[in-house]
Coordinates of C-alpha atoms in Angstrom, one line a residue:
X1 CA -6.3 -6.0 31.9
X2 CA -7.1 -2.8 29.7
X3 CA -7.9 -1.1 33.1
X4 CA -5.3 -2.0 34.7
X5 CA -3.2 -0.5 31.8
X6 CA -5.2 2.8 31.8
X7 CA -6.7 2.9 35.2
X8 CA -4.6 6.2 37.2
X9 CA -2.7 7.4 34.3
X10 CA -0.1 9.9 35.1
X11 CA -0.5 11.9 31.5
X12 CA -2.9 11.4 28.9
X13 CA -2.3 13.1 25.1
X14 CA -3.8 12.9 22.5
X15 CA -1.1 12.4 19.5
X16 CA -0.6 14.9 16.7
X17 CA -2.5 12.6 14.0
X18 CA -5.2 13.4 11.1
X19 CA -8.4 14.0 13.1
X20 CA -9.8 11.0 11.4
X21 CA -6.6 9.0 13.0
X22 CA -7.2 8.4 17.2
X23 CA -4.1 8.0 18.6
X24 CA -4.1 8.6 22.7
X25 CA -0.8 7.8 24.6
X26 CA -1.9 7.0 28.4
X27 CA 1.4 7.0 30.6
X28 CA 1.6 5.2 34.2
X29 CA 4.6 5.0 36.6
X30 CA 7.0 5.3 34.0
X31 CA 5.2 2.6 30.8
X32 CA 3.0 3.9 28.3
X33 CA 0.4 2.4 26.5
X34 CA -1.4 3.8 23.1
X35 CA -4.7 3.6 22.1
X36 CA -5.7 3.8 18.1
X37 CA -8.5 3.5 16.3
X38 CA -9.9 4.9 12.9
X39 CA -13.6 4.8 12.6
X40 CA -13.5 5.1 8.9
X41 CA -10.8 2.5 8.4
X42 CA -9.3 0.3 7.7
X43 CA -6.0 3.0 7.9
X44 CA -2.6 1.5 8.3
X45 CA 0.0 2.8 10.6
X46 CA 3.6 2.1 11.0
X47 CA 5.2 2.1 14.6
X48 CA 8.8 1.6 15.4
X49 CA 9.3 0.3 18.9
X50 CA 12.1 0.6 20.9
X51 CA 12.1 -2.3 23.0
X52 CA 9.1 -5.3 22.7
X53 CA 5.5 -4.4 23.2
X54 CA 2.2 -6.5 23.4
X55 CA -1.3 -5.0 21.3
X56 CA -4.3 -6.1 22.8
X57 CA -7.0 -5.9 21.1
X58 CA -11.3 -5.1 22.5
X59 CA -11.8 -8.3 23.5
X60 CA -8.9 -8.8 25.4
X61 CA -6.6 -10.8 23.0
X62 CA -3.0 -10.3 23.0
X63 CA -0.3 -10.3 20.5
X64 CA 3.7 -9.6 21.3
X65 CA 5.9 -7.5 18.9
X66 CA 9.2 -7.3 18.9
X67 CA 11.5 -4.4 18.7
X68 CA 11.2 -2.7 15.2
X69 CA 9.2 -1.4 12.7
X70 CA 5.3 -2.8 12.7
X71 CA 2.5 -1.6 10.3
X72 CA -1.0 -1.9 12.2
X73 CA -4.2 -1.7 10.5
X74 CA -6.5 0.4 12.4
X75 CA -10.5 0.1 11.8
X76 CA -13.7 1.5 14.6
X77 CA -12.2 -1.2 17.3
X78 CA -9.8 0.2 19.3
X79 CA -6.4 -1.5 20.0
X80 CA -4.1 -1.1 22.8
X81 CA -0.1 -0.9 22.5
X82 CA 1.2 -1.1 25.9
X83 CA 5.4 -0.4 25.2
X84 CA 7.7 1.9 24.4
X85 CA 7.2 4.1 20.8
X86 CA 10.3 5.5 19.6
X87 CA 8.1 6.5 16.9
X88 CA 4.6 6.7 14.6
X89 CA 3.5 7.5 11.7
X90 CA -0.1 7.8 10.7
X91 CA 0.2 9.7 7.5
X92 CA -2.4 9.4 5.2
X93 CA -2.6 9.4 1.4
X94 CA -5.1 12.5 1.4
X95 CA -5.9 15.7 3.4
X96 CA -9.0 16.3 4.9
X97 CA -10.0 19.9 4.3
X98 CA -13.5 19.9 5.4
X99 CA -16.0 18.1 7.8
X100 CA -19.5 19.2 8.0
X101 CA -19.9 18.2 11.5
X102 CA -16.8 19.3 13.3
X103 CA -16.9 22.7 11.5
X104 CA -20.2 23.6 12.1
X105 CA -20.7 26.9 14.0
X106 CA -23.5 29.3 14.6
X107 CA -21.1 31.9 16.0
X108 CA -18.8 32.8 12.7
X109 CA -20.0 34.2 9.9
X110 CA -18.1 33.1 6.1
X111 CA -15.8 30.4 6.0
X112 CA -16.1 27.4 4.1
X113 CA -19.7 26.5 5.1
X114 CA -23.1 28.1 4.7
X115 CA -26.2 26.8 5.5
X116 CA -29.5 27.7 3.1
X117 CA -32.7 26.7 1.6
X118 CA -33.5 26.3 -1.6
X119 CA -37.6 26.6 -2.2
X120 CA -38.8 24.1 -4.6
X121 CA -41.9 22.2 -6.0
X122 CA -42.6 18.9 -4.4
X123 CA -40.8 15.8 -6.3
X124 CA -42.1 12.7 -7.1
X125 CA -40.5 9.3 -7.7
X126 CA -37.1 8.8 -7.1
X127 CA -35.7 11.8 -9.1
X128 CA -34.9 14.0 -6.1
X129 CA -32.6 15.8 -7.0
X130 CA -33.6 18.2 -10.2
X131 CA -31.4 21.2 -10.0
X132 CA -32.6 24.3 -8.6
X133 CA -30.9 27.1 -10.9
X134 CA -30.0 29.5 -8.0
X135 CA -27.8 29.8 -4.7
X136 CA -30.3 28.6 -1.9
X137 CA -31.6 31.6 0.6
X138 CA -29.4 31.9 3.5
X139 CA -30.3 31.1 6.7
X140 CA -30.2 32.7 10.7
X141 CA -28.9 31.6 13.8
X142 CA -31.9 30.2 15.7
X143 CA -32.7 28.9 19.1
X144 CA -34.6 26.1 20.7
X145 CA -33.9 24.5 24.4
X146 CA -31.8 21.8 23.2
X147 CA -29.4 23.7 20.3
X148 CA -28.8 26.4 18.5
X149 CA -29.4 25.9 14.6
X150 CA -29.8 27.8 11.1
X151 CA -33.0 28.5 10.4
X152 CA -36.2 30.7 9.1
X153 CA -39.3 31.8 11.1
X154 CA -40.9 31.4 8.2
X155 CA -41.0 27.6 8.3
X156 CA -40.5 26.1 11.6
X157 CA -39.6 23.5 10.7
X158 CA -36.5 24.0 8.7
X159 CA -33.6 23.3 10.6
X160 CA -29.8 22.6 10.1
X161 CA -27.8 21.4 12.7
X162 CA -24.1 20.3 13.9
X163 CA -25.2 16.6 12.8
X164 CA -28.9 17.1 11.6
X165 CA -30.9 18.8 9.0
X166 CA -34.7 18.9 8.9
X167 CA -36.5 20.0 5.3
X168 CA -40.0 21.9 5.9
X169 CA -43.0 22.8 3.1
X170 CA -44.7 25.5 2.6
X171 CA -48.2 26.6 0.4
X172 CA -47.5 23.1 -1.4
X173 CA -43.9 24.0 -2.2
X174 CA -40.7 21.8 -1.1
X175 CA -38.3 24.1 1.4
X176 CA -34.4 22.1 1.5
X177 CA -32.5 22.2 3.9
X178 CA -28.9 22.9 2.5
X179 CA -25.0 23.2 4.1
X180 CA -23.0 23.9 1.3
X181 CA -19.2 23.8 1.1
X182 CA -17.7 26.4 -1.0
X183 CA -14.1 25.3 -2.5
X184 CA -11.4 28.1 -2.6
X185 CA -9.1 26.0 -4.8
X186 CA -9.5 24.0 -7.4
X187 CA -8.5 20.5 -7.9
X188 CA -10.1 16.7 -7.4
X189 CA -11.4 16.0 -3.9
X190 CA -12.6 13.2 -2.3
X191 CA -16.5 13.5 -0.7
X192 CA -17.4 10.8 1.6
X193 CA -19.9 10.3 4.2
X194 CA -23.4 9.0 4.8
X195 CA -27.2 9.9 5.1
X196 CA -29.6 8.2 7.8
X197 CA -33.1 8.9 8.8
X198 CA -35.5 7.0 11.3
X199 CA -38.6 7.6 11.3
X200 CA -42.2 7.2 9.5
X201 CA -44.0 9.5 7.6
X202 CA -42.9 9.4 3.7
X203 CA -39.6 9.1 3.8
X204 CA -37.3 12.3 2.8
X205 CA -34.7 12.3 -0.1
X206 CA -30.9 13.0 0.1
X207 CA -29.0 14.6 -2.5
X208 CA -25.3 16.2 -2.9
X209 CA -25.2 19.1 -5.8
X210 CA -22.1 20.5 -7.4
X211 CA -22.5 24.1 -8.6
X212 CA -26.5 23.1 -8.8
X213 CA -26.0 19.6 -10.9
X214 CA -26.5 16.7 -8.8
X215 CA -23.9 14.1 -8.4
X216 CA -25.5 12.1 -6.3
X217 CA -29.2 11.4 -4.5
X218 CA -31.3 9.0 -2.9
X219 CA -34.5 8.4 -1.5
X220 CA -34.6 7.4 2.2
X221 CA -38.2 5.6 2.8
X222 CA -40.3 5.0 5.8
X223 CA -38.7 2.9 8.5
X224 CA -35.8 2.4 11.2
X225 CA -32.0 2.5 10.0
X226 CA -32.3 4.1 6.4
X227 CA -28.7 4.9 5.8
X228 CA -27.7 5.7 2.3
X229 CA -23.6 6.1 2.0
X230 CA -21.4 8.1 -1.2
X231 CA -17.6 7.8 -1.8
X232 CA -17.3 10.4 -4.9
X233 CA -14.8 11.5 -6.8
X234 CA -15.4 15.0 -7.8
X235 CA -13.3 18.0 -9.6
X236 CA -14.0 21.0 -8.0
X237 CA -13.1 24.9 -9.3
X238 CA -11.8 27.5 -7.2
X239 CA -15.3 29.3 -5.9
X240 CA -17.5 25.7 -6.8
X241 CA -20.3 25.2 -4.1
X242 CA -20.8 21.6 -2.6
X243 CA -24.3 21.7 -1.5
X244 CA -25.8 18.7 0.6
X245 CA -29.5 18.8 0.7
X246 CA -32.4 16.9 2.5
X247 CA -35.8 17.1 0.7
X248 CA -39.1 16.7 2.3
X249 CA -40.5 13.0 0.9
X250 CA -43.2 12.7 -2.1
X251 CA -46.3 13.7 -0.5
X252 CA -44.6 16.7 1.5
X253 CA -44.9 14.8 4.3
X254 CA -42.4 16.5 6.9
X255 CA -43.0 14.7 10.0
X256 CA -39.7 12.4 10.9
X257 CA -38.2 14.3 8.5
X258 CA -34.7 14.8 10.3
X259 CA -31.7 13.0 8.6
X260 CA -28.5 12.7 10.1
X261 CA -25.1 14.2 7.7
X262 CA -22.0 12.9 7.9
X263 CA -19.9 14.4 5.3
X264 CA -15.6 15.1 5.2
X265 CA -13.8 16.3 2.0
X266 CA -10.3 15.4 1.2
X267 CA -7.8 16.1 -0.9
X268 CA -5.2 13.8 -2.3
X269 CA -1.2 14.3 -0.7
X270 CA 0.9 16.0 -3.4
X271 CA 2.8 13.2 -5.4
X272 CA -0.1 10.3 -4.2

């Protein structure tokens, strides 16, 4: 049935929603159907149909909803709205401003990210995080055959990545591997996101450092599906740096070393 509803669509559009909000209108010999999802829901949003509609869901279950306003709550599963929209609203409470991922580039110089180093002594125990004192050593566009990067020739291993950063060692020394937002107003925001490594070796630590203090770390160990996740609060000032770091583990073992970052920053709606 969702085939049928998509199969040889005439038009497809994506909506004009927050880029966390996926809302693609698919339309066929003169019907159109809608298909939302939020992957970091759940997210409500409010449709107002013109005429009935049915909203399937991924396994194929059906609901009918009558003309009028409806409020649906939107998680990673898509849904499907086959009718007619008059209108929706996926506003959210809070702006994103920033996501690590989608932003990156190797091409632009500036903007709100940079991507470092900062060269420390190994750690030990789960206090990864102590604060380095100084703005990490910038980094250079790099090249291997699968991606271009930041890194230094001067450890090969260091890498940071669209999705991925990879921490190196050197002489017995700790290198991080840093992307750091820089702020250019102040004002609370919202930092959410997660770490994951797979691997062996010794495990590598995660941290997130605001103007060099940390405000949040964690040690990800040996093994498959090490994820560790952070929802904070935190009061930034025009000019403050964000920095998101991946340390080699205790015994500088870098091997398996690459962890995945996810990271967005939002800001709350004026009068939320």
């Amino acid at each position: 049935t969702l085939i049928r509803l998509l199969d040889g669509a005439d038009r497809v559009r994506r909506e004009p929603t927050d880029p966390r909000t996926h809302v693609y209108r698919f339309d066929r010999g003169g019907e159109s159907t809608h298909v939302l999802w939020a992957p970091d829901g759940p997210v409500a949003v409010s449709v107002d149909l013109s005429a009935g509609a049915q909203l399937t869901d991924l396994v194929g279950q059906t609901h009918a909803l009558p003309a009028g306003t409806h409020t649906l709550t939107l998680d990673r599963n898509p849904v499907y709205l086959h009718g007619a929209v008059r209108q929706l609203d996926a506003t959210r409470p809070d702006t994103l401003v920033a996501d690590a991922r989608e932003d990156f580039r190797v091409a632009a110089a500036g903007g709100r990210w940079r991507y470092g180093a900062y060269l420390m002594p190994p750690h030990a125990g789960p206090g990864v995080c102590a604060g380095p004192g100084a703005e990490p050593v910038a980094l250079r566009v790099r090249q291997n055959v699968w991606e271009s990067f930041y890194g230094d020739p001067r450890w090969p291993a260091l890498r940071v990545s669209a999705g991925n950063q990879h921490p190196a060692g050197s002489q017995g020394q700790a290198v991080w591997a840093v992307r750091s937002y820089r702020a250019d107003e102040a004002g609370p925001v919202q930092v959410r996101g997660a770490f994951r490594r797979h691997g062996k070796g010794d495990g590598a630590g995660a941290c997130i450092l605001l103007d060099g203090t940390p405000v949040f770390e964690a040690l990800l160990p040996p093994g498959a599906g090490q994820r560790a996740a952070f929802d904070l609060s935190v009061p930034l000032r025009a000019g403050s740096r964000l920095d998101f770091v991946v340390t080699p583990g205790p015994a500088l073992d870098i091997n398996h070393d690459a962890v995945a970052v996810a990271a967005r920053v939002s800001r709350p709606r004026a009068g939320e």
